[in-house]
Every structure is written in structure tokens, then in C-alpha cells.
Amino acid sequence: MDILRVTKLCLKVNIKGLASLIFAALLVNLSSAQAYDSYQLKVLFTPTKSDLEAEARGRVMIYDSLKNETVEKALNEQFGRIDRMMFIRTQLIQESGEYEAEEDECD
């Protein structure tokens, strides 16, 4: 094989490999967002013994982008733990039925 053919072959393989890596990264990003939501709900409603111990030592869990109904449920069901919870970018239901992040009222 001459050097030009080897170079073209390497470029072709690298482009396919790069496309595969980009696709895999997109899948990981999507699944990690879903895993993060699942993790937040697990800690919020069914904390482990170590979660509760960490809270007792002062850890505050920041819950990001949960739906308003979930936050309300947590405040009612997990009342004894609310001093160790912070909710940011809570998703509020709009008239259209879509969820939208709560506006920052601190500005």
C-alpha cells in the first residue's frame, strides 16, 4: 500500500470512530440526566441510612429541576428533613400543560 491509500484509510477509520464516540457521548449524556433524576427521587423519598447520617452531619441536598408536584409531595411526606433540602429551578406547570422552570425572583 502506498502512503496515500494508508492515509485515506486511517482518515476513514478515524471519522467513523469519531462519529461513534460522539453518538456514545450523546447517549451517555441522556442516560446520565435520567439517572440523575432517578437519583434525586431516590434520595428524596427513600434515603439510605448513609444519606440520613450525612444529613444529620449537616449535608444539604440540592434538588434540581423537579416538578412542582414532586416538591410539594416531598415537603408533605418528608417534613422532618426539609431543613436539609434545597429546591432550585422547580418546574411549574403552565396553562398550556407544559412544564417550565420557575423564574428566579432574586434578581
PDB file of N, CA and C in Angstrom:
ATOM      1  N   MET A   1       0.839  -1.187   0.000  1.00  0.00           N
ATOM      2  CA  MET A   1       0.000   0.000   0.000  1.00  0.00           C
ATOM      3  C   MET A   1       0.873   1.236   0.000  1.00  0.00           C
ATOM      4  N   ASP A   2       0.457   2.185  -0.791  1.00  0.00           N
ATOM      5  CA  ASP A   2       1.210   3.430  -0.776  1.00  0.00           C
ATOM      6  C   ASP A   2       0.723   4.325   0.359  1.00  0.00           C
ATOM      7  N   ILE A   3       1.469   5.349   0.654  1.00  0.00           N
ATOM      8  CA  ILE A   3       1.205   6.231   1.791  1.00  0.00           C
ATOM      9  C   ILE A   3      -0.149   6.952   1.665  1.00  0.00           C
ATOM     10  N   LEU A   4      -0.544   7.296   0.450  1.00  0.00           N
ATOM     11  CA  LEU A   4      -1.816   7.988   0.235  1.00  0.00           C
ATOM     12  C   LEU A   4      -2.991   7.086   0.599  1.00  0.00           C
ATOM     13  N   ARG A   5      -2.943   5.833   0.173  1.00  0.00           N
ATOM     14  CA  ARG A   5      -4.022   4.889   0.497  1.00  0.00           C
ATOM     15  C   ARG A   5      -4.091   4.639   2.001  1.00  0.00           C
ATOM     16  N   VAL A   6      -2.954   4.513   2.649  1.00  0.00           N
ATOM     17  CA  VAL A   6      -2.920   4.309   4.100  1.00  0.00           C
ATOM     18  C   VAL A   6      -3.527   5.518   4.815  1.00  0.00           C
ATOM     19  N   THR A   7      -3.164   6.711   4.370  1.00  0.00           N
ATOM     20  CA  THR A   7      -3.682   7.942   4.973  1.00  0.00           C
ATOM     21  C   THR A   7      -5.195   8.022   4.814  1.00  0.00           C
ATOM     22  N   LYS A   8      -5.692   7.730   3.598  1.00  0.00           N
ATOM     23  CA  LYS A   8      -7.143   7.761   3.367  1.00  0.00           C
ATOM     24  C   LYS A   8      -7.858   6.740   4.241  1.00  0.00           C
ATOM     25  N   LEU A   9      -7.297   5.554   4.343  1.00  0.00           N
ATOM     26  CA  LEU A   9      -7.887   4.511   5.171  1.00  0.00           C
ATOM     27  C   LEU A   9      -7.920   4.932   6.643  1.00  0.00           C
ATOM     28  N   CYS A  10      -6.841   5.519   7.121  1.00  0.00           N
ATOM     29  CA  CYS A  10      -6.783   5.982   8.514  1.00  0.00           C
ATOM     30  C   CYS A  10      -7.811   7.076   8.764  1.00  0.00           C
ATOM     31  N   LEU A  11      -7.932   8.000   7.815  1.00  0.00           N
ATOM     32  CA  LEU A  11      -8.925   9.073   7.971  1.00  0.00           C
ATOM     33  C   LEU A  11     -10.339   8.511   8.010  1.00  0.00           C
ATOM     34  N   LYS A  12     -10.607   7.534   7.127  1.00  0.00           N
ATOM     35  CA  LYS A  12     -11.934   6.927   7.078  1.00  0.00           C
ATOM     36  C   LYS A  12     -12.247   6.231   8.407  1.00  0.00           C
ATOM     37  N   VAL A  13     -11.304   5.491   8.935  1.00  0.00           N
ATOM     38  CA  VAL A  13     -11.487   4.790  10.204  1.00  0.00           C
ATOM     39  C   VAL A  13     -11.658   5.798  11.331  1.00  0.00           C
ATOM     40  N   ASN A  14     -10.854   6.863  11.342  1.00  0.00           N
ATOM     41  CA  ASN A  14     -10.934   7.866  12.399  1.00  0.00           C
ATOM     42  C   ASN A  14     -12.265   8.605  12.378  1.00  0.00           C
ATOM     43  N   ILE A  15     -12.780   8.909  11.203  1.00  0.00           N
ATOM     44  CA  ILE A  15     -14.065   9.606  11.105  1.00  0.00           C
ATOM     45  C   ILE A  15     -15.188   8.713  11.628  1.00  0.00           C
ATOM     46  N   LYS A  16     -15.164   7.431  11.242  1.00  0.00           N
ATOM     47  CA  LYS A  16     -16.172   6.503  11.756  1.00  0.00           C
ATOM     48  C   LYS A  16     -16.048   6.369  13.273  1.00  0.00           C
ATOM     49  N   GLY A  17     -14.838   6.287  13.754  1.00  0.00           N
ATOM     50  CA  GLY A  17     -14.611   6.180  15.199  1.00  0.00           C
ATOM     51  C   GLY A  17     -15.074   7.423  15.931  1.00  0.00           C
ATOM     52  N   LEU A  18     -14.805   8.589  15.352  1.00  0.00           N
ATOM     53  CA  LEU A  18     -15.227   9.850  15.956  1.00  0.00           C
ATOM     54  C   LEU A  18     -16.747   9.945  15.995  1.00  0.00           C
ATOM     55  N   ALA A  19     -17.395   9.551  14.923  1.00  0.00           N
ATOM     56  CA  ALA A  19     -18.860   9.567  14.895  1.00  0.00           C
ATOM     57  C   ALA A  19     -19.419   8.624  15.959  1.00  0.00           C
ATOM     58  N   SER A  20     -18.801   7.466  16.122  1.00  0.00           N
ATOM     59  CA  SER A  20     -19.242   6.523  17.154  1.00  0.00           C
ATOM     60  C   SER A  20     -19.065   7.107  18.546  1.00  0.00           C
ATOM     61  N   LEU A  21     -17.958   7.787  18.772  1.00  0.00           N
ATOM     62  CA  LEU A  21     -17.711   8.409  20.072  1.00  0.00           C
ATOM     63  C   LEU A  21     -18.712   9.520  20.367  1.00  0.00           C
ATOM     64  N   ILE A  22     -19.020  10.327  19.374  1.00  0.00           N
ATOM     65  CA  ILE A  22     -19.996  11.403  19.564  1.00  0.00           C
ATOM     66  C   ILE A  22     -21.364  10.815  19.883  1.00  0.00           C
ATOM     67  N   PHE A  23     -21.758   9.803  19.149  1.00  0.00           N
ATOM     68  CA  PHE A  23     -23.043   9.157  19.398  1.00  0.00           C
ATOM     69  C   PHE A  23     -23.083   8.563  20.804  1.00  0.00           C
ATOM     70  N   ALA A  24     -22.023   7.908  21.209  1.00  0.00           N
ATOM     71  CA  ALA A  24     -21.959   7.321  22.553  1.00  0.00           C
ATOM     72  C   ALA A  24     -22.027   8.409  23.624  1.00  0.00           C
ATOM     73  N   ALA A  25     -21.351   9.524  23.384  1.00  0.00           N
ATOM     74  CA  ALA A  25     -21.379  10.627  24.352  1.00  0.00           C
ATOM     75  C   ALA A  25     -22.784  11.195  24.498  1.00  0.00           C
ATOM     76  N   LEU A  26     -23.494  11.303  23.393  1.00  0.00           N
ATOM     77  CA  LEU A  26     -24.878  11.791  23.461  1.00  0.00           C
ATOM     78  C   LEU A  26     -25.761  10.837  24.254  1.00  0.00           C
ATOM     79  N   LEU A  27     -25.588   9.543  24.040  1.00  0.00           N
ATOM     80  CA  LEU A  27     -26.362   8.556  24.790  1.00  0.00           C
ATOM     81  C   LEU A  27     -26.028   8.601  26.278  1.00  0.00           C
ATOM     82  N   VAL A  28     -24.762   8.737  26.596  1.00  0.00           N
ATOM     83  CA  VAL A  28     -24.347   8.816  27.998  1.00  0.00           C
ATOM     84  C   VAL A  28     -24.938  10.064  28.648  1.00  0.00           C
ATOM     85  N   ASN A  29     -24.917  11.185  27.929  1.00  0.00           N
ATOM     86  CA  ASN A  29     -25.469  12.420  28.474  1.00  0.00           C
ATOM     87  C   ASN A  29     -26.956  12.270  28.764  1.00  0.00           C
ATOM     88  N   LEU A  30     -27.699  11.670  27.850  1.00  0.00           N
ATOM     89  CA  LEU A  30     -29.126  11.458  28.046  1.00  0.00           C
ATOM     90  C   LEU A  30     -29.377  10.515  29.206  1.00  0.00           C
ATOM     91  N   SER A  31     -28.656   9.406  29.242  1.00  0.00           N
ATOM     92  CA  SER A  31     -28.882   8.447  30.316  1.00  0.00           C
ATOM     93  C   SER A  31     -28.408   8.986  31.653  1.00  0.00           C
ATOM     94  N   SER A  32     -27.362   9.811  31.664  1.00  0.00           N
ATOM     95  CA  SER A  32     -26.906  10.369  32.934  1.00  0.00           C
ATOM     96  C   SER A  32     -27.905  11.381  33.470  1.00  0.00           C
ATOM     97  N   ALA A  33     -28.598  12.121  32.593  1.00  0.00           N
ATOM     98  CA  ALA A  33     -29.639  13.043  33.047  1.00  0.00           C
ATOM     99  C   ALA A  33     -30.789  12.261  33.663  1.00  0.00           C
ATOM    100  N   GLN A  34     -31.170  11.154  33.033  1.00  0.00           N
ATOM    101  CA  GLN A  34     -32.231  10.320  33.583  1.00  0.00           C
ATOM    102  C   GLN A  34     -31.784   9.668  34.884  1.00  0.00           C
ATOM    103  N   ALA A  35     -30.546   9.247  34.939  1.00  0.00           N
ATOM    104  CA  ALA A  35     -30.021   8.635  36.159  1.00  0.00           C
ATOM    105  C   ALA A  35     -29.978   9.654  37.290  1.00  0.00           C
ATOM    106  N   TYR A  36     -29.636  10.907  36.968  1.00  0.00           N
ATOM    107  CA  TYR A  36     -29.595  11.952  37.978  1.00  0.00           C
ATOM    108  C   TYR A  36     -30.988  12.205  38.536  1.00  0.00           C
ATOM    109  N   ASP A  37     -31.999  12.273  37.662  1.00  0.00           N
ATOM    110  CA  ASP A  37     -33.378  12.441  38.125  1.00  0.00           C
ATOM    111  C   ASP A  37     -33.778  11.284  39.028  1.00  0.00           C
ATOM    112  N   SER A  38     -33.440  10.071  38.634  1.00  0.00           N
ATOM    113  CA  SER A  38     -33.751   8.894  39.420  1.00  0.00           C
ATOM    114  C   SER A  38     -33.037   8.956  40.774  1.00  0.00           C
ATOM    115  N   TYR A  39     -31.789   9.379  40.765  1.00  0.00           N
ATOM    116  CA  TYR A  39     -31.011   9.508  41.999  1.00  0.00           C
ATOM    117  C   TYR A  39     -31.658  10.527  42.934  1.00  0.00           C
ATOM    118  N   GLN A  40     -32.061  11.671  42.388  1.00  0.00           N
ATOM    119  CA  GLN A  40     -32.692  12.699  43.210  1.00  0.00           C
ATOM    120  C   GLN A  40     -33.962  12.171  43.874  1.00  0.00           C
ATOM    121  N   LEU A  41     -34.793  11.475  43.115  1.00  0.00           N
ATOM    122  CA  LEU A  41     -36.040  10.947  43.658  1.00  0.00           C
ATOM    123  C   LEU A  41     -35.779   9.885  44.716  1.00  0.00           C
ATOM    124  N   LYS A  42     -34.756   9.059  44.490  1.00  0.00           N
ATOM    125  CA  LYS A  42     -34.402   8.022  45.453  1.00  0.00           C
ATOM    126  C   LYS A  42     -33.967   8.657  46.770  1.00  0.00           C
ATOM    127  N   VAL A  43     -33.086   9.641  46.712  1.00  0.00           N
ATOM    128  CA  VAL A  43     -32.608  10.297  47.930  1.00  0.00           C
ATOM    129  C   VAL A  43     -33.743  11.059  48.614  1.00  0.00           C
ATOM    130  N   LEU A  44     -34.614  11.644  47.820  1.00  0.00           N
ATOM    131  CA  LEU A  44     -35.707  12.440  48.368  1.00  0.00           C
ATOM    132  C   LEU A  44     -36.732  11.583  49.105  1.00  0.00           C
ATOM    133  N   PHE A  45     -37.147  10.478  48.502  1.00  0.00           N
ATOM    134  CA  PHE A  45     -38.250   9.696  49.066  1.00  0.00           C
ATOM    135  C   PHE A  45     -37.839   8.406  49.770  1.00  0.00           C
ATOM    136  N   THR A  46     -36.694   7.847  49.409  1.00  0.00           N
ATOM    137  CA  THR A  46     -36.231   6.615  50.069  1.00  0.00           C
ATOM    138  C   THR A  46     -34.735   6.721  50.371  1.00  0.00           C
ATOM    139  N   PRO A  47     -34.383   7.640  51.270  1.00  0.00           N
ATOM    140  CA  PRO A  47     -32.958   7.820  51.566  1.00  0.00           C
ATOM    141  C   PRO A  47     -32.377   6.589  52.261  1.00  0.00           C
ATOM    142  N   THR A  48     -31.128   6.332  51.971  1.00  0.00           N
ATOM    143  CA  THR A  48     -30.434   5.231  52.635  1.00  0.00           C
ATOM    144  C   THR A  48     -30.013   5.685  54.035  1.00  0.00           C
ATOM    145  N   LYS A  49     -29.549   4.741  54.808  1.00  0.00           N
ATOM    146  CA  LYS A  49     -29.055   5.063  56.147  1.00  0.00           C
ATOM    147  C   LYS A  49     -27.897   6.056  56.050  1.00  0.00           C
ATOM    148  N   SER A  50     -27.023   5.852  55.084  1.00  0.00           N
ATOM    149  CA  SER A  50     -25.877   6.772  54.933  1.00  0.00           C
ATOM    150  C   SER A  50     -26.334   8.160  54.483  1.00  0.00           C
ATOM    151  N   ASP A  51     -27.403   8.249  53.669  1.00  0.00           N
ATOM    152  CA  ASP A  51     -27.960   9.553  53.294  1.00  0.00           C
ATOM    153  C   ASP A  51     -28.437  10.297  54.534  1.00  0.00           C
ATOM    154  N   LEU A  52     -29.175   9.591  55.380  1.00  0.00           N
ATOM    155  CA  LEU A  52     -29.714  10.200  56.601  1.00  0.00           C
ATOM    156  C   LEU A  52     -28.596  10.594  57.566  1.00  0.00           C
ATOM    157  N   GLU A  53     -27.565   9.776  57.643  1.00  0.00           N
ATOM    158  CA  GLU A  53     -26.418  10.104  58.504  1.00  0.00           C
ATOM    159  C   GLU A  53     -25.693  11.344  57.985  1.00  0.00           C
ATOM    160  N   ALA A  54     -25.549  11.443  56.662  1.00  0.00           N
ATOM    161  CA  ALA A  54     -24.900  12.621  56.077  1.00  0.00           C
ATOM    162  C   ALA A  54     -25.724  13.875  56.351  1.00  0.00           C
ATOM    163  N   GLU A  55     -27.037  13.765  56.253  1.00  0.00           N
ATOM    164  CA  GLU A  55     -27.899  14.897  56.578  1.00  0.00           C
ATOM    165  C   GLU A  55     -27.761  15.283  58.041  1.00  0.00           C
ATOM    166  N   ALA A  56     -27.656  14.296  58.916  1.00  0.00           N
ATOM    167  CA  ALA A  56     -27.504  14.564  60.345  1.00  0.00           C
ATOM    168  C   ALA A  56     -26.191  15.302  60.630  1.00  0.00           C
ATOM    169  N   ARG A  57     -25.179  15.070  59.780  1.00  0.00           N
ATOM    170  CA  ARG A  57     -23.892  15.763  59.924  1.00  0.00           C
ATOM    171  C   ARG A  57     -23.902  17.139  59.266  1.00  0.00           C
ATOM    172  N   GLY A  58     -25.033  17.486  58.602  1.00  0.00           N
ATOM    173  CA  GLY A  58     -25.148  18.819  58.029  1.00  0.00           C
ATOM    174  C   GLY A  58     -25.215  18.905  56.519  1.00  0.00           C
ATOM    175  N   ARG A  59     -25.173  17.779  55.839  1.00  0.00           N
ATOM    176  CA  ARG A  59     -25.253  17.832  54.372  1.00  0.00           C
ATOM    177  C   ARG A  59     -26.632  18.327  53.943  1.00  0.00           C
ATOM    178  N   VAL A  60     -26.630  19.235  52.987  1.00  0.00           N
ATOM    179  CA  VAL A  60     -27.865  19.724  52.377  1.00  0.00           C
ATOM    180  C   VAL A  60     -27.880  19.218  50.939  1.00  0.00           C
ATOM    181  N   MET A  61     -28.956  18.567  50.567  1.00  0.00           N
ATOM    182  CA  MET A  61     -29.098  18.056  49.203  1.00  0.00           C
ATOM    183  C   MET A  61     -29.797  19.119  48.365  1.00  0.00           C
ATOM    184  N   ILE A  62     -29.219  19.441  47.231  1.00  0.00           N
ATOM    185  CA  ILE A  62     -29.826  20.396  46.311  1.00  0.00           C
ATOM    186  C   ILE A  62     -30.524  19.604  45.213  1.00  0.00           C
ATOM    187  N   TYR A  63     -31.833  19.764  45.129  1.00  0.00           N
ATOM    188  CA  TYR A  63     -32.640  19.062  44.130  1.00  0.00           C
ATOM    189  C   TYR A  63     -32.894  20.022  42.979  1.00  0.00           C
ATOM    190  N   ASP A  64     -32.550  19.618  41.786  1.00  0.00           N
ATOM    191  CA  ASP A  64     -32.579  20.496  40.620  1.00  0.00           C
ATOM    192  C   ASP A  64     -33.634  20.058  39.616  1.00  0.00           C
ATOM    193  N   SER A  65     -34.488  21.000  39.220  1.00  0.00           N
ATOM    194  CA  SER A  65     -35.442  20.833  38.117  1.00  0.00           C
ATOM    195  C   SER A  65     -36.516  19.779  38.365  1.00  0.00           C
ATOM    196  N   LEU A  66     -36.915  19.599  39.615  1.00  0.00           N
ATOM    197  CA  LEU A  66     -38.016  18.683  39.890  1.00  0.00           C
ATOM    198  C   LEU A  66     -39.346  19.366  39.583  1.00  0.00           C
ATOM    199  N   LYS A  67     -40.351  18.577  39.278  1.00  0.00           N
ATOM    200  CA  LYS A  67     -41.688  19.122  39.038  1.00  0.00           C
ATOM    201  C   LYS A  67     -42.282  19.603  40.357  1.00  0.00           C
ATOM    202  N   ASN A  68     -43.086  20.647  40.274  1.00  0.00           N
ATOM    203  CA  ASN A  68     -43.677  21.248  41.460  1.00  0.00           C
ATOM    204  C   ASN A  68     -44.440  20.232  42.303  1.00  0.00           C
ATOM    205  N   GLU A  69     -45.167  19.311  41.655  1.00  0.00           N
ATOM    206  CA  GLU A  69     -45.927  18.311  42.388  1.00  0.00           C
ATOM    207  C   GLU A  69     -45.007  17.424  43.231  1.00  0.00           C
ATOM    208  N   THR A  70     -43.832  17.113  42.704  1.00  0.00           N
ATOM    209  CA  THR A  70     -42.864  16.302  43.427  1.00  0.00           C
ATOM    210  C   THR A  70     -42.346  17.053  44.645  1.00  0.00           C
ATOM    211  N   VAL A  71     -42.068  18.342  44.473  1.00  0.00           N
ATOM    212  CA  VAL A  71     -41.590  19.166  45.586  1.00  0.00           C
ATOM    213  C   VAL A  71     -42.654  19.234  46.680  1.00  0.00           C
ATOM    214  N   GLU A  72     -43.897  19.474  46.285  1.00  0.00           N
ATOM    215  CA  GLU A  72     -44.995  19.546  47.264  1.00  0.00           C
ATOM    216  C   GLU A  72     -45.136  18.224  48.022  1.00  0.00           C
ATOM    217  N   LYS A  73     -45.051  17.120  47.315  1.00  0.00           N
ATOM    218  CA  LYS A  73     -45.153  15.801  47.942  1.00  0.00           C
ATOM    219  C   LYS A  73     -44.013  15.599  48.948  1.00  0.00           C
ATOM    220  N   ALA A  74     -42.824  15.998  48.547  1.00  0.00           N
ATOM    221  CA  ALA A  74     -41.665  15.854  49.437  1.00  0.00           C
ATOM    222  C   ALA A  74     -41.829  16.711  50.691  1.00  0.00           C
ATOM    223  N   LEU A  75     -42.306  17.930  50.524  1.00  0.00           N
ATOM    224  CA  LEU A  75     -42.479  18.809  51.680  1.00  0.00           C
ATOM    225  C   LEU A  75     -43.521  18.253  52.644  1.00  0.00           C
ATOM    226  N   ASN A  76     -44.516  17.570  52.128  1.00  0.00           N
ATOM    227  CA  ASN A  76     -45.539  16.968  52.983  1.00  0.00           C
ATOM    228  C   ASN A  76     -45.078  15.652  53.605  1.00  0.00           C
ATOM    229  N   GLU A  77     -44.447  14.801  52.803  1.00  0.00           N
ATOM    230  CA  GLU A  77     -44.083  13.463  53.284  1.00  0.00           C
ATOM    231  C   GLU A  77     -42.755  13.421  54.032  1.00  0.00           C
ATOM    232  N   GLN A  78     -41.859  14.330  53.741  1.00  0.00           N
ATOM    233  CA  GLN A  78     -40.521  14.318  54.333  1.00  0.00           C
ATOM    234  C   GLN A  78     -40.297  15.555  55.210  1.00  0.00           C
ATOM    235  N   PHE A  79     -41.336  15.982  55.894  1.00  0.00           N
ATOM    236  CA  PHE A  79     -41.314  17.229  56.639  1.00  0.00           C
ATOM    237  C   PHE A  79     -40.151  17.306  57.627  1.00  0.00           C
ATOM    238  N   GLY A  80     -39.840  16.216  58.274  1.00  0.00           N
ATOM    239  CA  GLY A  80     -38.758  16.200  59.253  1.00  0.00           C
ATOM    240  C   GLY A  80     -37.375  16.420  58.669  1.00  0.00           C
ATOM    241  N   ARG A  81     -37.259  16.375  57.361  1.00  0.00           N
ATOM    242  CA  ARG A  81     -35.960  16.521  56.697  1.00  0.00           C
ATOM    243  C   ARG A  81     -35.841  17.807  55.890  1.00  0.00           C
ATOM    244  N   ILE A  82     -36.864  18.645  55.869  1.00  0.00           N
ATOM    245  CA  ILE A  82     -36.848  19.774  54.927  1.00  0.00           C
ATOM    246  C   ILE A  82     -35.762  20.804  55.221  1.00  0.00           C
ATOM    247  N   ASP A  83     -35.236  20.816  56.447  1.00  0.00           N
ATOM    248  CA  ASP A  83     -34.146  21.754  56.731  1.00  0.00           C
ATOM    249  C   ASP A  83     -32.846  21.340  56.053  1.00  0.00           C
ATOM    250  N   ARG A  84     -32.825  20.165  55.430  1.00  0.00           N
ATOM    251  CA  ARG A  84     -31.644  19.675  54.705  1.00  0.00           C
ATOM    252  C   ARG A  84     -31.910  19.547  53.210  1.00  0.00           C
ATOM    253  N   MET A  85     -32.937  20.258  52.731  1.00  0.00           N
ATOM    254  CA  MET A  85     -33.293  20.208  51.307  1.00  0.00           C
ATOM    255  C   MET A  85     -33.284  21.605  50.713  1.00  0.00           C
ATOM    256  N   MET A  86     -32.827  21.691  49.482  1.00  0.00           N
ATOM    257  CA  MET A  86     -32.917  22.933  48.723  1.00  0.00           C
ATOM    258  C   MET A  86     -33.425  22.574  47.332  1.00  0.00           C
ATOM    259  N   PHE A  87     -34.424  23.295  46.872  1.00  0.00           N
ATOM    260  CA  PHE A  87     -35.001  23.033  45.554  1.00  0.00           C
ATOM    261  C   PHE A  87     -34.704  24.221  44.648  1.00  0.00           C
ATOM    262  N   ILE A  88     -34.081  23.941  43.510  1.00  0.00           N
ATOM    263  CA  ILE A  88     -33.784  25.007  42.546  1.00  0.00           C
ATOM    264  C   ILE A  88     -34.399  24.658  41.196  1.00  0.00           C
ATOM    265  N   ARG A  89     -34.688  25.679  40.415  1.00  0.00           N
ATOM    266  CA  ARG A  89     -35.267  25.540  39.074  1.00  0.00           C
ATOM    267  C   ARG A  89     -36.458  24.589  39.053  1.00  0.00           C
ATOM    268  N   THR A  90     -37.337  24.735  40.034  1.00  0.00           N
ATOM    269  CA  THR A  90     -38.531  23.897  40.108  1.00  0.00           C
ATOM    270  C   THR A  90     -39.370  24.097  38.852  1.00  0.00           C
ATOM    271  N   GLN A  91     -39.855  22.989  38.294  1.00  0.00           N
ATOM    272  CA  GLN A  91     -40.651  23.017  37.069  1.00  0.00           C
ATOM    273  C   GLN A  91     -42.128  23.233  37.422  1.00  0.00           C
ATOM    274  N   LEU A  92     -42.685  24.346  36.979  1.00  0.00           N
ATOM    275  CA  LEU A  92     -44.087  24.667  37.235  1.00  0.00           C
ATOM    276  C   LEU A  92     -44.910  24.373  35.990  1.00  0.00           C
ATOM    277  N   ILE A  93     -46.108  23.844  36.184  1.00  0.00           N
ATOM    278  CA  ILE A  93     -46.976  23.549  35.044  1.00  0.00           C
ATOM    279  C   ILE A  93     -47.614  24.852  34.558  1.00  0.00           C
ATOM    280  N   GLN A  94     -47.611  25.031  33.256  1.00  0.00           N
ATOM    281  CA  GLN A  94     -48.166  26.230  32.645  1.00  0.00           C
ATOM    282  C   GLN A  94     -49.582  25.951  32.151  1.00  0.00           C
ATOM    283  N   GLU A  95     -50.285  26.988  31.749  1.00  0.00           N
ATOM    284  CA  GLU A  95     -51.650  26.832  31.223  1.00  0.00           C
ATOM    285  C   GLU A  95     -51.682  25.894  30.021  1.00  0.00           C
ATOM    286  N   SER A  96     -50.601  25.865  29.264  1.00  0.00           N
ATOM    287  CA  SER A  96     -50.518  25.010  28.079  1.00  0.00           C
ATOM    288  C   SER A  96     -50.352  23.536  28.439  1.00  0.00           C
ATOM    289  N   GLY A  97     -50.070  23.258  29.723  1.00  0.00           N
ATOM    290  CA  GLY A  97     -49.829  21.881  30.147  1.00  0.00           C
ATOM    291  C   GLY A  97     -48.356  21.510  30.143  1.00  0.00           C
ATOM    292  N   GLU A  98     -47.522  22.386  29.615  1.00  0.00           N
ATOM    293  CA  GLU A  98     -46.078  22.162  29.591  1.00  0.00           C
ATOM    294  C   GLU A  98     -45.467  22.601  30.920  1.00  0.00           C
ATOM    295  N   TYR A  99     -44.314  22.035  31.233  1.00  0.00           N
ATOM    296  CA  TYR A  99     -43.579  22.453  32.429  1.00  0.00           C
ATOM    297  C   TYR A  99     -42.526  23.473  32.039  1.00  0.00           C
ATOM    298  N   GLU A 100     -42.345  24.456  32.903  1.00  0.00           N
ATOM    299  CA  GLU A 100     -41.344  25.489  32.660  1.00  0.00           C
ATOM    300  C   GLU A 100     -40.671  25.807  33.979  1.00  0.00           C
ATOM    301  N   ALA A 101     -39.376  26.086  33.923  1.00  0.00           N
ATOM    302  CA  ALA A 101     -38.626  26.385  35.145  1.00  0.00           C
ATOM    303  C   ALA A 101     -39.135  27.663  35.778  1.00  0.00           C
ATOM    304  N   GLU A 102     -39.200  27.647  37.102  1.00  0.00           N
ATOM    305  CA  GLU A 102     -39.627  28.795  37.869  1.00  0.00           C
ATOM    306  C   GLU A 102     -38.656  29.946  37.641  1.00  0.00           C
ATOM    307  N   GLU A 103     -39.176  31.151  37.529  1.00  0.00           N
ATOM    308  CA  GLU A 103     -38.332  32.327  37.357  1.00  0.00           C
ATOM    309  C   GLU A 103     -37.570  32.608  38.629  1.00  0.00           C
ATOM    310  N   ASP A 104     -36.357  33.098  38.481  1.00  0.00           N
ATOM    311  CA  ASP A 104     -35.547  33.475  39.640  1.00  0.00           C
ATOM    312  C   ASP A 104     -36.056  34.812  40.164  1.00  0.00           C
ATOM    313  N   GLU A 105     -36.570  34.820  41.371  1.00  0.00           N
ATOM    314  CA  GLU A 105     -37.155  36.035  41.940  1.00  0.00           C
ATOM    315  C   GLU A 105     -36.114  36.857  42.683  1.00  0.00           C
ATOM    316  N   CYS A 106     -34.868  36.435  42.678  1.00  0.00           N
ATOM    317  CA  CYS A 106     -33.832  37.135  43.427  1.00  0.00           C
ATOM    318  C   CYS A 106     -33.186  38.265  42.633  1.00  0.00           C
ATOM    319  N   ASP A 107     -33.474  38.383  41.372  1.00  0.00           N
ATOM    320  CA  ASP A 107     -32.826  39.414  40.542  1.00  0.00           C
ATOM    321  C   ASP A 107     -33.365  40.792  40.871  1.00  0.00           C
TER     322      ASP A 107
END
